[in-house]
Structures are given as structure tokens and as C-alpha cells.
Coordinates of N, CA and C in Angstrom, one line a residue:
X1 N 123.0 59.3 102.5 CA 123.4 60.4 101.6 C 124.9 59.9 101.5
X2 N 125.7 59.8 102.6 CA 127.2 59.5 102.4 C 127.3 58.2 101.9
X3 N 126.2 57.1 101.9 CA 126.2 55.8 101.7 C 126.2 55.9 100.0
X4 N 125.4 56.4 99.5 CA 125.2 56.8 98.1 C 126.3 57.3 97.4
X5 N 126.9 58.3 97.7 CA 128.3 58.9 97.5 C 129.4 57.7 97.5
X6 N 129.4 57.1 98.4 CA 130.5 56.0 98.3 C 130.3 54.9 97.4
X7 N 129.0 54.7 97.5 CA 128.6 53.5 96.2 C 128.7 54.2 94.8
X8 N 128.7 55.3 94.6 CA 128.5 56.0 93.4 C 130.2 56.0 93.0
X9 N 130.9 56.4 94.0 CA 132.5 56.3 93.6 C 133.0 55.1 93.3
X10 N 132.4 53.9 94.0 CA 132.9 52.8 93.8 C 132.4 52.0 92.3
X11 N 131.4 52.5 92.0 CA 130.8 52.4 90.7 C 131.5 52.8 89.6
X12 N 132.0 54.0 89.9 CA 132.8 54.9 88.7 C 134.2 53.9 88.7
X13 N 134.8 53.8 89.8 CA 136.0 53.0 89.7 C 135.9 51.6 89.2
X14 N 134.7 51.1 89.5 CA 135.0 49.7 88.9 C 134.6 50.0 87.4
X15 N 133.7 50.6 86.8 CA 133.6 50.8 85.4 C 135.1 51.4 84.7
X16 N 135.9 52.1 85.3 CA 137.0 52.7 84.9 C 138.2 51.8 85.6
X17 N 138.1 50.6 85.6 CA 139.1 50.0 86.5 C 140.6 50.0 85.6
X18 N 140.5 50.1 84.1 CA 141.5 50.2 83.5 C 142.5 51.5 83.8
X19 N 142.0 52.7 84.2 CA 142.3 53.8 84.3 C 143.2 53.4 85.7
X20 N 143.0 52.9 86.6 CA 143.9 52.5 87.8 C 144.9 51.3 87.4
X21 N 144.3 50.3 86.8 CA 145.2 49.2 86.6 C 146.0 49.3 85.6
X22 N 145.9 50.1 84.5 CA 147.1 50.1 83.5 C 148.1 51.0 84.1
X23 N 148.2 52.0 84.6 CA 149.4 52.7 85.3 C 150.1 51.7 86.0
X24 N 149.4 51.1 87.0 CA 150.0 50.3 88.0 C 150.8 49.1 87.3
X25 N 150.1 48.5 86.1 CA 150.8 47.2 85.6 C 152.0 47.8 84.6
X26 N 152.1 49.2 84.2 CA 153.1 49.4 83.1 C 154.4 49.7 84.1
X27 N 154.1 50.3 85.4 CA 155.0 50.9 86.3 C 155.6 49.5 86.9
X28 N 154.8 48.5 87.4 CA 155.3 47.4 87.8 C 156.1 46.6 86.7
X29 N 155.8 46.4 85.6 CA 156.7 46.0 84.4 C 158.1 46.8 84.1
X30 N 157.8 47.8 84.2 CA 159.0 48.6 84.2 C 160.0 48.5 85.4
X31 N 159.8 48.3 86.7 CA 160.5 48.2 87.8 C 161.0 46.8 87.6
X32 N 160.2 45.8 87.2 CA 160.9 44.5 87.2 C 162.0 44.3 86.1
X33 N 161.5 45.1 84.8 CA 162.7 45.0 83.8 C 163.7 45.7 84.2
X34 N 164.1 46.9 84.9 CA 165.0 47.5 85.3 C 165.9 46.8 86.3
X35 N 165.2 45.9 87.4 CA 165.7 45.0 88.4 C 166.3 44.1 87.5
X36 N 165.8 43.3 86.6 CA 166.6 42.2 85.9 C 167.5 42.6 85.0
X37 N 167.7 43.6 84.5 CA 168.6 44.4 83.5 C 169.8 44.9 84.4
X38 N 169.6 45.3 85.5 CA 170.7 46.2 86.2 C 171.7 45.3 86.8
X39 N 173.0 45.6 86.2 CA 174.0 44.9 86.9 C 174.2 45.0 88.5
X40 N 174.6 44.0 89.2 CA 174.6 44.2 90.7 C 175.7 45.2 91.0
X41 N 175.7 45.7 92.1 CA 176.6 46.5 92.7 C 176.7 46.3 94.1
X42 N 177.8 46.2 94.7 CA 178.1 45.9 96.1 C 178.6 46.9 96.7
X43 N 178.3 47.0 98.0 CA 178.9 48.4 98.8 C 179.7 47.4 99.9
X44 N 180.7 48.2 100.1 CA 181.5 47.9 101.4 C 181.9 49.2 101.8
X45 N 182.1 49.3 103.3 CA 182.5 50.5 103.8 C 183.5 50.2 105.1
X46 N 184.0 51.2 105.4 CA 184.9 51.2 106.9 C 184.9 52.5 107.3
X47 N 185.4 52.7 108.6 CA 185.3 53.9 109.3 C 186.9 54.0 109.6
X48 N 187.5 55.2 109.3 CA 188.8 55.3 109.7 C 188.8 56.4 110.8
X49 N 189.5 56.0 111.7 CA 189.7 57.1 112.9 C 191.0 57.6 112.6
X50 N 191.1 59.1 112.8 CA 192.1 59.8 112.5 C 192.9 60.2 113.8
X51 N 194.3 60.0 113.9 CA 194.8 60.2 114.9 C 195.0 61.8 115.1
X52 N 194.8 62.6 116.1 CA 194.6 64.0 116.0 C 195.4 64.7 117.0
X53 N 196.1 65.5 117.1 CA 196.8 66.2 118.2 C 196.6 67.7 118.0
X54 N 195.7 68.4 118.6 CA 195.3 69.7 118.4 C 196.8 70.4 118.5
X55 N 197.5 70.2 119.5 CA 198.8 71.1 119.7 C 199.9 70.8 118.7
X56 N 200.1 69.7 118.2 CA 200.8 69.2 116.9 C 200.4 70.1 115.8
X57 N 199.2 69.9 115.4 CA 198.4 70.5 114.5 C 198.8 72.1 114.2
X58 N 198.8 72.8 115.3 CA 198.9 74.4 115.4 C 200.4 74.5 115.2
X59 N 201.3 73.9 115.9 CA 202.6 73.7 115.6 C 203.1 73.5 114.3
X60 N 202.6 72.8 113.4 CA 203.1 72.5 112.2 C 202.3 73.7 111.2
X61 N 201.3 74.2 111.6 CA 200.7 75.4 111.1 C 200.0 75.1 109.8
X62 N 198.9 74.1 110.0 CA 198.2 73.7 108.8 C 197.2 75.1 108.3
X63 N 197.3 76.3 108.9 CA 196.6 77.3 108.4 C 197.3 77.9 107.3
X64 N 198.4 77.8 107.3 CA 199.2 78.4 105.9 C 198.5 77.5 104.8
X65 N 198.0 76.3 104.7 CA 197.7 75.5 103.7 C 196.3 75.6 103.5
X66 N 195.6 76.3 104.1 CA 194.2 76.7 103.9 C 193.4 75.6 104.9
X67 N 193.8 74.8 105.4 CA 192.9 73.9 106.5 C 193.3 74.4 107.9
X68 N 192.3 74.6 108.7 CA 192.2 74.7 110.1 C 192.6 73.7 110.8
X69 N 193.3 74.0 112.1 CA 193.5 72.7 113.1 C 192.2 72.1 113.7
X70 N 191.0 72.7 113.4 CA 190.0 72.3 113.8 C 189.0 71.3 112.8
X71 N 189.6 70.8 112.0 CA 188.7 70.1 111.0 C 189.6 68.9 110.4
X72 N 190.0 68.2 111.1 CA 191.0 66.9 110.5 C 190.3 66.0 109.6
X73 N 189.0 65.7 109.9 CA 188.4 64.7 109.1 C 188.1 65.7 107.7
X74 N 187.9 66.8 107.7 CA 187.5 67.4 106.3 C 189.1 67.5 105.5
X75 N 190.1 67.6 106.1 CA 191.3 67.7 105.6 C 191.9 66.3 105.1
X76 N 191.5 65.2 105.9 CA 191.7 63.8 105.4 C 190.8 63.4 104.1
X77 N 189.5 63.9 104.1 CA 188.8 63.9 102.8 C 189.4 64.5 101.6
X78 N 189.9 65.7 101.8 CA 190.3 66.2 100.8 C 191.8 65.8 100.4
X79 N 192.7 65.4 101.3 CA 193.7 64.6 100.8 C 193.4 63.2 100.3
X80 N 192.5 62.8 100.6 CA 192.1 61.2 100.2 C 191.6 61.3 98.6
X81 N 190.7 62.4 98.4 CA 190.2 62.5 96.9 C 191.6 62.9 96.2
X82 N 192.5 63.6 96.7 CA 193.7 64.1 95.8 C 194.4 62.8 95.5
X83 N 194.8 61.8 96.5 CA 195.3 60.7 96.6 C 194.6 59.9 95.2
X84 N 193.3 59.8 95.6 CA 192.7 58.8 94.6 C 192.7 59.1 93.2
X85 N 193.3 60.6 92.8 CA 193.2 61.0 91.5 C 194.7 60.7 90.9
X86 N 195.5 60.3 91.8 CA 196.9 59.9 91.2 C 196.8 58.3 90.8
X87 N 197.5 58.1 89.9 CA 197.7 56.7 89.3 C 198.6 55.8 90.4
X88 N 199.4 56.2 90.9 CA 200.1 55.4 91.8 C 199.4 55.0 92.8
X89 N 198.7 55.8 93.6 CA 197.9 55.3 94.6 C 196.7 54.4 94.2
X90 N 196.4 54.8 93.1 CA 195.1 53.8 92.4 C 195.9 52.5 92.3
X91 N 196.8 52.6 91.6 CA 197.8 51.3 91.2 C 198.0 50.3 92.3
X92 N 198.4 50.9 93.5 CA 198.9 50.1 94.8 C 197.1 49.6 95.2
X93 N 196.3 50.3 95.3 CA 195.2 49.6 95.6 C 194.8 48.5 94.6
X94 N 195.1 48.7 93.5 CA 194.7 47.6 92.4 C 195.5 46.2 92.9
X95 N 197.0 46.6 93.1 CA 197.5 45.5 93.6 C 197.3 44.6 94.9
X96 N 196.9 45.5 95.7 CA 196.4 44.9 97.0 C 195.2 44.4 96.9
X97 N 194.2 44.8 96.2 CA 192.8 44.2 96.1 C 192.8 43.2 95.2
X98 N 193.7 42.7 94.5 CA 193.7 41.5 93.7 C 192.8 41.3 92.6
X99 N 193.0 42.5 92.2 CA 192.2 42.5 90.4 C 192.8 41.7 89.5
X100 N 193.8 40.9 89.8 CA 194.3 39.8 88.6 C 193.6 38.8 88.9
X101 N 193.0 38.3 90.2 CA 192.4 37.1 90.4 C 191.2 37.3 89.5
X102 N 190.4 38.5 90.1 CA 189.0 38.6 89.2 C 189.3 38.7 87.6
X103 N 190.4 39.1 87.0 CA 190.5 39.1 85.7 C 190.9 37.6 85.2
X104 N 191.6 36.7 85.9 CA 191.8 35.5 85.6 C 193.3 35.7 85.1
X105 N 194.1 36.7 85.1 CA 195.5 36.7 84.8 C 196.1 38.1 84.9
X106 N 197.2 38.3 84.0 CA 197.8 39.8 84.2 C 197.0 40.8 83.7
X107 N 196.8 42.0 84.2 CA 196.2 43.1 83.7 C 197.0 43.9 82.6
X108 N 196.1 44.1 81.5 CA 196.7 44.6 80.1 C 196.7 46.2 80.6
X109 N 197.2 47.2 79.7 CA 197.2 48.7 80.0 C 195.5 48.8 79.9
X110 N 194.9 48.5 79.0 CA 193.3 49.1 78.9 C 192.8 48.5 80.1
X111 N 193.1 47.0 80.5 CA 192.4 46.8 81.9 C 192.7 47.8 82.8
X112 N 193.9 48.4 83.1 CA 194.2 49.0 84.0 C 193.6 50.5 84.0
X113 N 193.3 51.0 82.7 CA 192.8 52.3 82.5 C 191.3 52.0 82.9
X114 N 190.6 51.1 82.5 CA 189.2 50.7 82.8 C 189.3 50.5 84.6
X115 N 190.0 49.8 85.0 CA 190.1 49.6 86.5 C 190.3 51.0 87.5
X116 N 191.2 51.9 86.8 CA 191.3 53.2 87.5 C 190.1 54.2 87.7
X117 N 189.5 54.1 86.3 CA 188.1 54.8 86.3 C 187.3 54.2 87.2
X118 N 187.2 53.0 87.2 CA 186.3 52.3 88.3 C 186.3 52.6 89.7
X119 N 187.8 52.5 90.0 CA 187.8 53.1 91.4 C 187.7 54.4 91.7
X120 N 188.1 55.4 90.8 CA 188.1 56.6 90.8 C 186.3 57.0 91.0
X121 N 185.7 56.6 90.4 CA 184.2 56.7 90.2 C 183.4 56.2 91.4
X122 N 183.9 54.8 91.9 CA 183.1 54.2 93.0 C 183.9 54.3 94.3
X123 N 184.9 55.1 94.6 CA 185.3 55.2 96.0 C 184.8 56.7 96.4
X124 N 184.3 56.4 97.7 CA 183.7 57.7 98.3 C 184.4 57.8 99.8
X125 N 184.6 59.1 100.1 CA 184.9 59.6 101.3 C 183.9 60.3 102.1
X126 N 183.6 60.4 103.3 CA 182.5 61.3 104.0 C 183.0 61.2 105.3
X127 N 183.0 62.6 105.6 CA 183.1 62.8 107.1 C 182.1 62.4 108.1
X128 N 182.4 61.6 108.9 CA 181.3 61.1 109.9 C 181.4 61.6 111.3
X129 N 182.5 62.3 111.4 CA 182.8 62.7 112.6 C 183.7 63.6 113.0
X130 N 184.1 64.3 114.0 CA 185.4 65.2 114.0 C 186.6 64.4 113.8
X131 N 186.9 63.2 114.0 CA 188.2 62.6 113.8 C 187.9 61.2 113.1
X132 N 186.6 61.1 112.2 CA 186.3 60.0 111.7 C 185.8 60.2 110.4
X133 N 186.5 59.4 109.3 CA 185.9 59.4 108.0 C 185.4 57.9 107.6
X134 N 184.5 58.0 106.8 CA 183.7 56.8 106.2 C 184.3 56.6 104.8
X135 N 184.8 55.5 104.4 CA 185.5 55.2 103.1 C 184.3 53.9 102.5
X136 N 183.8 54.3 101.3 CA 182.6 53.5 100.8 C 183.3 53.0 99.4
X137 N 183.1 51.8 98.9 CA 183.5 51.3 97.7 C 182.3 50.6 97.0
X138 N 181.8 51.0 95.8 CA 181.0 50.4 95.0 C 181.4 49.7 94.1
X139 N 181.5 48.0 93.9 CA 182.1 47.3 92.8 C 181.1 46.3 92.5
X140 N 181.4 45.7 91.4 CA 180.5 44.7 90.7 C 180.4 43.3 91.6
X141 N 181.4 43.1 92.3 CA 181.7 41.8 93.2 C 181.7 42.1 94.6
X142 N 181.2 41.3 95.4 CA 181.3 41.6 96.9 C 182.7 41.4 97.5
X143 N 183.3 40.5 96.9 CA 184.7 40.2 97.6 C 185.7 41.3 97.1
X144 N 185.6 41.8 96.1 CA 186.1 42.8 95.4 C 186.1 44.3 96.1
X145 N 184.6 44.4 96.3 CA 184.4 45.5 97.2 C 185.0 45.7 98.6
X146 N 185.1 44.4 99.2 CA 185.7 44.4 100.6 C 187.4 44.3 100.3
X147 N 187.7 43.8 99.2 CA 189.2 43.9 99.2 C 189.7 45.2 98.8
X148 N 188.9 46.1 98.2 CA 189.3 47.7 98.0 C 189.5 48.3 99.3
X149 N 188.5 48.5 100.1 CA 188.1 48.8 101.3 C 189.5 48.5 102.2
X150 N 189.9 47.3 102.2 CA 191.1 46.7 103.0 C 192.2 47.3 102.5
X151 N 192.2 47.3 101.2 CA 193.5 47.8 100.4 C 193.6 49.5 100.6
X152 N 192.7 50.4 100.9 CA 192.5 51.8 100.9 C 193.3 51.9 102.2

């Protein structure tokens, strides 16, 4: 009885093989196309160890500014994102990371604007521990990703 059911199921599948194969082929072709047309992106990261002294933090009085002395990594992430929004900080990263080498010469104003946006969109900070913060950079070249992390 079970054998007949299994045979009938397989017969139905074989007769309607296009119902199984067509979606698989369409998905495979789509994935291959996306993979071939996508620009490569390289990830580089580092972990920053924050020096933290609970007593000094209490004396300074970070509570007045909305941060508690118990969250140094959160405070670092918030201040890091505020720095990333400033042109001076981003320009320093651009100078240290060697964007001119990848550009093949001096950077124009439009290059600087594009690179600033690239960095602001592709640098991420994550709390990874009480006194540790992860810094990640997604860049189109592996050397550039490493240079950005080193410059940060």
C-alpha cells in the first residue's frame, strides 16, 4: 500500500518535472547574475579597548551629560558616531588612509564629498563588551578597508 503511494508520488513528480526544475533554474540564474554584477565589498574590523576608571568617571560627573559611569562602551559608540558626522574627523581618516593613492592623484572637492559619504555610510561601531567597542569598515578594496580601520 505504501509502496503504491510512493510510486504514484514519484510518477507525478516525473511527469511534472518542469514544476520543480523551472523555479530552481530561475532562482539559480538570478543568484548567479546578482553575484557577477555585484561590486565587491571588503570588511575590516578591530576591537578598541577603552580605558575606564569608575572613580574618575564619577568625579567628572558624566551623569550630567546623560551618560552613566556604568556604560563606557555605549558612550564611546555615541561619541564615535558624533565624530564620524564631522568633516574634520573624516578628513583626517581620508589623509591617514591613503585615499589619494587609490585615486591616482590629488582629491578634488567632488572626490572628497563622495569619500566622506562612503566613510559615513560604511563605518560601524558596535558595543562588544563593557569596555570594548568593535569598529568595522566596508570598502571596495581590501587595503583601503584595512587602512581606514588603522586610521580610525
